[in-house]
CSV table of C-alpha atoms and ligand atoms in Angstrom, one decimal:
chain,number,residue,atom,x,y,z
B,1,MET,CA,196.1,62.3,-24.3
B,2,SER,CA,197.4,65.6,-25.6
B,3,GLU,CA,195.6,67.7,-28.2
B,4,PRO,CA,196.8,66.9,-31.8
B,5,THR,CA,199.3,69.4,-33.1
B,6,HIS,CA,198.8,71.0,-36.5
B,7,SER,CA,201.4,68.8,-38.1
B,8,SER,CA,199.7,65.6,-36.9
B,9,LEU,CA,196.6,66.8,-38.7
B,10,GLY,CA,198.4,67.0,-41.9
B,11,LEU,CA,199.2,64.6,-44.7
B,12,THR,CA,201.2,61.4,-44.3
B,13,PRO,CA,204.6,61.2,-46.1
B,14,GLU,CA,203.0,58.6,-48.5
B,15,GLN,CA,200.2,61.0,-49.3
B,16,ILE,CA,202.6,63.9,-49.9
B,17,ALA,CA,204.7,61.6,-52.3
B,18,LYS,CA,201.5,60.6,-54.2
B,19,PHE,CA,200.4,64.2,-54.6
B,20,GLN,CA,203.9,65.1,-55.9
B,21,GLU,CA,203.9,62.1,-58.3
B,22,ASP,CA,200.3,62.4,-59.7
B,23,GLY,CA,199.6,66.1,-59.2
B,24,PHE,CA,196.4,65.3,-57.3
B,25,LEU,CA,195.4,63.4,-54.2
B,26,VAL,CA,192.0,62.0,-53.3
B,27,LEU,CA,191.1,62.0,-49.5
B,28,PRO,CA,187.9,60.1,-49.1
B,29,ASP,CA,185.4,60.9,-46.3
B,30,GLU,CA,187.0,64.3,-45.5
B,31,LEU,CA,183.6,65.7,-44.5
B,32,ASP,CA,181.0,63.8,-42.5
B,33,SER,CA,177.4,63.5,-43.9
B,34,SER,CA,175.9,66.1,-41.6
B,35,THR,CA,178.5,68.7,-42.6
B,36,VAL,CA,177.8,67.9,-46.3
B,37,GLU,CA,174.1,68.2,-45.7
B,38,SER,CA,174.6,71.7,-44.1
B,39,LEU,CA,176.7,72.8,-47.1
B,40,LEU,CA,174.1,71.6,-49.6
B,41,LYS,CA,171.4,73.4,-47.6
B,42,GLU,CA,173.4,76.6,-47.6
B,43,SER,CA,173.9,76.3,-51.4
B,44,ARG,CA,170.2,75.8,-52.0
B,45,THR,CA,169.3,78.7,-49.8
B,46,LEU,CA,171.7,81.0,-51.7
B,47,LEU,CA,170.2,79.8,-55.0
B,48,GLU,CA,166.6,80.4,-53.8
B,49,ASP,CA,167.3,83.8,-52.3
B,50,PHE,CA,169.4,85.6,-54.9
B,51,PRO,CA,167.5,88.3,-56.7
B,52,LEU,CA,167.0,87.5,-60.4
B,53,ASP,CA,165.8,90.9,-61.4
B,54,SER,CA,169.0,92.8,-60.7
B,55,HIS,CA,171.4,90.2,-62.2
B,56,PRO,CA,173.3,91.6,-65.2
B,57,LEU,CA,172.5,88.6,-67.4
B,58,THR,CA,168.7,88.7,-66.8
B,59,LYS,CA,167.9,92.3,-66.4
B,60,PHE,CA,168.2,93.0,-70.1
B,61,SER,CA,164.9,91.8,-71.6
B,62,THR,CA,166.2,92.0,-75.2
B,63,GLY,CA,168.3,88.9,-74.7
B,64,GLU,CA,171.5,91.0,-74.7
B,65,THR,CA,174.1,88.2,-74.4
B,66,ALA,CA,177.0,90.1,-75.8
B,67,PRO,CA,180.3,88.7,-74.4
B,68,HIS,CA,181.0,91.7,-72.2
B,69,VAL,CA,177.7,91.8,-70.4
B,70,GLY,CA,178.6,90.7,-66.9
B,71,ASP,CA,182.3,91.5,-67.1
B,72,ASP,CA,182.1,93.8,-64.2
B,73,TYR,CA,179.9,91.4,-62.2
B,74,PHE,CA,182.6,88.8,-62.7
B,75,LEU,CA,185.6,91.0,-62.0
B,76,THR,CA,184.1,92.4,-58.7
B,77,SER,CA,183.1,88.9,-57.4
B,78,GLY,CA,186.4,88.2,-55.6
B,79,ASP,CA,185.1,89.4,-52.3
B,80,LYS,CA,181.4,88.8,-52.9
B,81,ILE,CA,178.8,86.0,-53.5
B,82,HIS,CA,177.8,86.2,-57.1
B,83,PHE,CA,175.9,83.8,-59.3
B,84,PHE,CA,176.9,82.7,-62.8
B,85,PHE,CA,174.5,81.0,-65.1
B,86,GLU,CA,174.8,77.8,-67.1
B,87,GLU,CA,175.2,78.8,-70.7
B,88,ALA,CA,172.6,76.3,-71.8
B,89,ALA,CA,170.1,77.8,-69.3
B,90,PHE,CA,169.1,80.5,-71.9
B,91,SER,CA,167.2,80.1,-75.2
B,92,SER,CA,168.8,81.7,-78.3
B,93,SER,CA,166.5,84.7,-77.7
B,94,GLY,CA,167.8,85.1,-74.2
B,95,GLU,CA,164.9,83.6,-72.2
B,96,LEU,CA,165.7,81.6,-69.1
B,97,LEU,CA,164.6,78.0,-69.7
B,98,LYS,CA,164.9,76.7,-66.2
B,99,PRO,CA,163.9,77.9,-62.7
B,100,LYS,CA,166.8,79.9,-61.3
B,101,SER,CA,167.8,77.3,-58.7
B,102,GLN,CA,168.5,74.9,-61.6
B,103,ALA,CA,170.0,77.5,-63.9
B,104,ILE,CA,173.1,78.5,-62.0
B,105,ASN,CA,176.4,76.8,-62.9
B,106,LYS,CA,178.5,78.5,-60.2
B,107,ILE,CA,178.4,80.6,-57.0
B,108,GLY,CA,181.5,82.6,-56.1
B,109,HIS,CA,184.1,83.8,-55.2
B,110,ALA,CA,184.1,84.6,-51.4
B,111,LEU,CA,182.0,81.9,-49.9
B,112,HIS,CA,184.9,81.2,-47.5
B,113,VAL,CA,184.5,84.8,-46.1
B,114,LEU,CA,180.8,85.5,-46.3
B,115,SER,CA,179.1,82.2,-45.8
B,116,ALA,CA,179.5,80.7,-42.3
B,117,PRO,CA,179.0,77.0,-43.3
B,118,PHE,CA,181.6,77.3,-46.0
B,119,LYS,CA,184.0,79.4,-43.9
B,120,ASN,CA,183.8,76.8,-41.2
B,121,ILE,CA,185.1,74.0,-43.4
B,122,THR,CA,187.7,76.2,-45.2
B,123,LEU,CA,189.6,78.1,-42.5
B,124,THR,CA,190.3,75.0,-40.4
B,125,ALA,CA,193.3,73.6,-38.4
B,126,ARG,CA,193.1,70.6,-40.8
B,127,ASN,CA,193.5,72.7,-43.9
B,128,ARG,CA,196.2,74.7,-42.3
B,129,ALA,CA,198.0,71.5,-41.6
B,130,ILE,CA,197.4,70.1,-45.1
B,131,ALA,CA,198.9,73.4,-46.5
B,132,ALA,CA,201.9,73.0,-44.2
B,133,SER,CA,202.4,69.4,-45.4
B,134,LEU,CA,202.6,70.8,-48.9
B,135,ALA,CA,205.3,73.3,-47.8
B,136,PHE,CA,203.2,76.4,-47.7
B,137,LYS,CA,204.7,79.1,-45.3
B,138,ASP,CA,201.9,81.7,-45.5
B,139,PRO,CA,198.9,79.9,-47.2
B,140,ARG,CA,196.2,82.3,-48.4
B,141,VAL,CA,192.8,81.3,-49.4
B,142,LEU,CA,191.0,82.8,-52.4
B,143,GLN,CA,188.5,82.0,-55.2
B,144,SER,CA,186.0,79.8,-53.3
B,145,MET,CA,183.0,78.5,-55.3
B,146,VAL,CA,180.2,76.1,-55.5
B,147,ILE,CA,180.0,74.5,-58.9
B,148,CYS,CA,176.5,73.1,-59.3
B,149,LYS,CA,176.7,71.5,-62.7
B,150,GLN,CA,173.0,71.3,-63.1
B,151,PRO,CA,171.1,68.3,-64.5
B,152,GLU,CA,170.8,68.1,-68.3
B,153,ILE,CA,172.5,71.5,-68.9
B,154,GLY,CA,175.7,71.3,-66.7
B,155,GLY,CA,178.5,73.1,-68.6
B,156,PRO,CA,181.9,71.5,-69.1
B,157,CYS,CA,185.1,73.0,-67.6
B,158,PRO,CA,187.7,72.5,-70.3
B,159,SER,CA,191.3,71.3,-69.6
B,160,HIS,CA,193.3,73.9,-67.6
B,161,MET,CA,195.9,74.3,-64.9
B,162,ASP,CA,194.9,76.6,-62.0
B,163,SER,CA,198.1,78.6,-62.0
B,164,THR,CA,196.9,80.0,-65.3
B,165,PHE,CA,194.1,81.7,-63.4
B,166,LEU,CA,195.8,82.3,-60.0
B,167,TYR,CA,199.4,83.0,-61.0
B,168,THR,CA,202.1,83.7,-58.4
B,169,ASP,CA,205.9,84.0,-59.1
B,170,PRO,CA,206.9,81.3,-58.6
B,171,PRO,CA,203.6,79.4,-59.2
B,172,SER,CA,202.1,78.0,-56.0
B,173,ALA,CA,198.4,77.4,-56.4
B,174,VAL,CA,196.7,74.3,-54.9
B,175,GLY,CA,193.0,73.6,-55.2
B,176,PHE,CA,190.9,72.0,-52.4
B,177,TRP,CA,187.9,70.4,-54.2
B,178,TYR,CA,185.1,68.8,-52.1
B,179,ALA,CA,182.4,66.6,-53.5
B,180,LEU,CA,179.1,67.6,-52.0
B,181,GLU,CA,177.3,65.0,-54.1
B,182,ASP,CA,178.9,61.9,-55.7
B,183,ALA,CA,180.9,63.2,-58.7
B,184,THR,CA,181.1,60.5,-61.4
B,185,PRO,CA,181.9,60.2,-65.1
B,186,ASN,CA,178.2,60.2,-65.5
B,187,ASN,CA,177.4,63.6,-64.1
B,188,GLY,CA,180.4,65.5,-65.3
B,189,GLY,CA,182.8,64.4,-62.6
B,190,LEU,CA,186.5,65.5,-62.5
B,191,GLY,CA,189.3,64.2,-64.7
B,192,PHE,CA,193.1,64.5,-64.6
B,193,ALA,CA,196.1,64.1,-66.8
B,194,ARG,CA,198.1,62.2,-64.2
B,195,GLY,CA,201.6,63.7,-63.7
B,196,SER,CA,201.0,66.5,-66.2
B,197,HIS,CA,202.2,69.1,-63.6
B,198,ARG,CA,205.7,67.6,-64.1
B,199,ARG,CA,205.5,68.0,-67.9
B,200,TYR,CA,204.5,71.6,-68.3
B,201,GLY,CA,205.3,75.0,-66.9
B,202,VAL,CA,202.7,77.8,-66.8
B,203,GLY,CA,202.4,78.8,-70.4
B,204,LYS,CA,199.6,81.3,-70.5
B,205,ARG,CA,197.8,83.5,-68.0
B,206,PHE,CA,194.2,84.6,-67.6
B,207,VAL,CA,194.4,88.3,-66.9
B,208,ARG,CA,192.6,91.6,-66.6
B,209,LEU,CA,193.0,93.3,-70.0
B,210,ALA,CA,194.0,97.0,-70.2
B,211,GLU,CA,191.0,97.6,-72.5
B,212,GLY,CA,188.6,96.1,-69.9
B,213,GLY,CA,187.4,92.6,-69.3
B,214,THR,CA,189.5,89.5,-69.2
B,215,GLY,CA,191.5,87.3,-71.6
B,216,PHE,CA,194.4,84.9,-72.0
B,217,GLN,CA,198.0,86.1,-72.5
B,218,GLY,CA,200.8,83.8,-73.7
B,219,LYS,CA,200.7,80.3,-75.2
B,220,ASP,CA,200.2,76.8,-73.9
B,221,GLU,CA,203.3,74.6,-74.0
B,222,GLU,CA,203.5,72.3,-77.0
B,223,GLY,CA,201.9,68.8,-76.6
B,224,ILE,CA,199.4,69.9,-74.0
B,225,GLU,CA,196.4,69.1,-76.3
B,226,GLY,CA,197.4,65.5,-76.6
B,227,GLU,CA,197.0,64.6,-72.9
B,228,GLU,CA,194.8,61.7,-71.9
B,229,PHE,CA,192.4,62.3,-69.0
B,230,GLU,CA,191.3,59.8,-66.4
B,231,ASP,CA,187.8,60.5,-65.0
B,232,LEU,CA,187.5,60.0,-61.3
B,233,THR,CA,184.6,58.9,-59.1
B,234,VAL,CA,184.6,60.9,-55.9
B,235,LYS,CA,182.0,60.0,-53.3
B,236,LYS,CA,180.3,62.9,-51.5
B,237,GLY,CA,182.4,64.1,-48.6
B,238,GLY,CA,185.7,63.4,-50.4
B,239,LEU,CA,188.4,66.0,-50.9
B,240,VAL,CA,190.7,66.2,-53.9
B,241,LEU,CA,193.8,68.3,-53.7
B,242,ILE,CA,194.8,69.7,-57.0
B,243,HIS,CA,198.4,70.8,-57.9
B,244,GLY,CA,198.4,74.3,-59.6
B,245,GLN,CA,200.0,72.9,-62.8
B,246,VAL,CA,198.2,69.6,-63.2
B,247,LEU,CA,195.8,69.6,-66.2
B,248,HIS,CA,192.3,68.8,-65.1
B,249,ARG,CA,188.9,69.2,-66.6
B,250,SER,CA,185.2,68.2,-66.1
B,251,THR,CA,182.8,67.2,-68.8
B,252,ARG,CA,179.3,68.3,-69.7
B,253,ASN,CA,176.5,67.0,-67.4
B,254,THR,CA,173.6,65.7,-69.5
B,255,SER,CA,172.4,63.3,-66.7
B,256,MET,CA,169.4,63.9,-64.5
B,257,ASP,CA,171.7,64.3,-61.4
B,258,SER,CA,173.4,67.5,-60.4
B,259,ARG,CA,177.0,67.6,-59.3
B,260,PHE,CA,177.5,70.0,-56.5
B,261,ILE,CA,181.1,70.5,-55.4
B,262,TYR,CA,182.8,73.2,-53.3
B,263,THR,CA,186.3,74.3,-54.2
B,264,PHE,CA,188.7,77.0,-53.0
B,265,HIS,CA,192.4,77.7,-53.8
B,266,VAL,CA,195.4,78.4,-51.8
B,267,ILE,CA,198.4,80.4,-52.9
B,268,GLU,CA,201.8,81.1,-51.2
B,269,GLY,CA,201.5,84.6,-49.6
B,270,GLU,CA,205.3,85.0,-49.7
B,271,ASN,CA,205.3,84.8,-53.6
B,272,LYS,CA,204.5,87.7,-55.8
B,273,TYR,CA,200.8,88.0,-56.7
B,274,ASP,CA,200.6,90.7,-59.4
B,275,GLU,CA,197.9,93.1,-60.6
B,276,LYS,CA,197.3,91.2,-63.8
B,277,ASN,CA,195.5,88.4,-62.1
B,278,TRP,CA,191.8,88.5,-62.7
B,279,LEU,CA,191.0,88.2,-59.0
B,280,GLN,CA,192.4,91.1,-56.9
B,281,PRO,CA,192.4,91.2,-53.1
B,282,GLY,CA,190.1,93.5,-51.2
B,283,LYS,CA,191.3,95.8,-48.4
B,284,GLU,CA,191.6,92.9,-46.0
B,285,GLY,CA,193.9,90.9,-48.3
B,286,PHE,CA,193.4,87.1,-48.9
B,287,SER,CA,192.4,85.0,-45.9
B,288,ARG,CA,195.4,83.7,-44.0
B,289,LEU,CA,195.2,80.0,-43.1
B,290,ASN,CA,197.9,80.7,-40.5
B,291,ASP,CA,195.4,82.8,-38.5
B,292,VAL,CA,193.3,79.7,-37.8
B,293,ALA,CA,193.7,78.8,-34.1
E,1,LIG,O1,184.8,70.8,-60.9
E,1,LIG,C1,185.0,71.4,-61.9
E,1,LIG,O2,184.1,71.4,-62.8
E,1,LIG,C2,186.3,72.2,-62.1
E,1,LIG,C3,186.9,72.6,-60.8
E,1,LIG,C4,188.2,73.2,-61.0
E,1,LIG,O3,188.7,73.3,-62.1
E,1,LIG,C5,188.9,73.6,-59.8
E,1,LIG,O4,188.4,73.5,-58.7
E,1,LIG,O5,190.1,74.1,-59.9
E,2,LIG,FE1,190.7,74.2,-61.9
């Protein structure tokens, strides 16, 4: 038998139609259990090994939690592995309430470049073929992260569309979201307003501000707040593809179970990616899925 071609590794016509209809697509069992185990092990190692003393949110002993502490750490994270705390991990006087491995909400944003286990599941022939199925010509990978959503204090991710954050002209973002643990309505799962990508354009953008830091520019389209969300259950190893304009969110995790997921985003390299976007490419540019053998 001949080797499978890229296109035969891609989505079926039925899967493509469902993605276009709903704005998301669940692909169960995308990763086998030993791969998931290796990604969890890598995540735990990163959490254990990062230096707490030099982190911008903990190196100030006075509990300095002003909004702009950490702006630079965030804005320079596009080609690095940085660690972002759960808001509820600190007391009102700025003391860390949990051991650091249970206090981090998110690790990002270049795991797909700098961490071999994450790179190995991101820059793959399968993902190249999935992107081709979704009509990408020059798919580029950016903004990879592990979202830990820690037990008891896991912060919510309010309703948004990803093209607000990773805008191209025309919009093209697609999220690849992998459950590394079962993600359920009980531990802060993932919820969608089904079909909402067909109801709204990209109304606002999350940008670098001229005065420093980041903020939103523009307005949401009318009616966006009234959307109903369906909370999914995604078993570990499952992949969810997320259209850049579908509204999605995840809720607070007050359960005793963490909800580790890995996500990265793909944009069309042929579309204009401007300097307002919060995440700017390093010298190498964003990773090309078409370079995968
Ligand atoms: O899993 C979450 O909490 C949110 C993930 C998300 O918004 C994304 O991957 O685009
Ligand atoms: Fe998102």
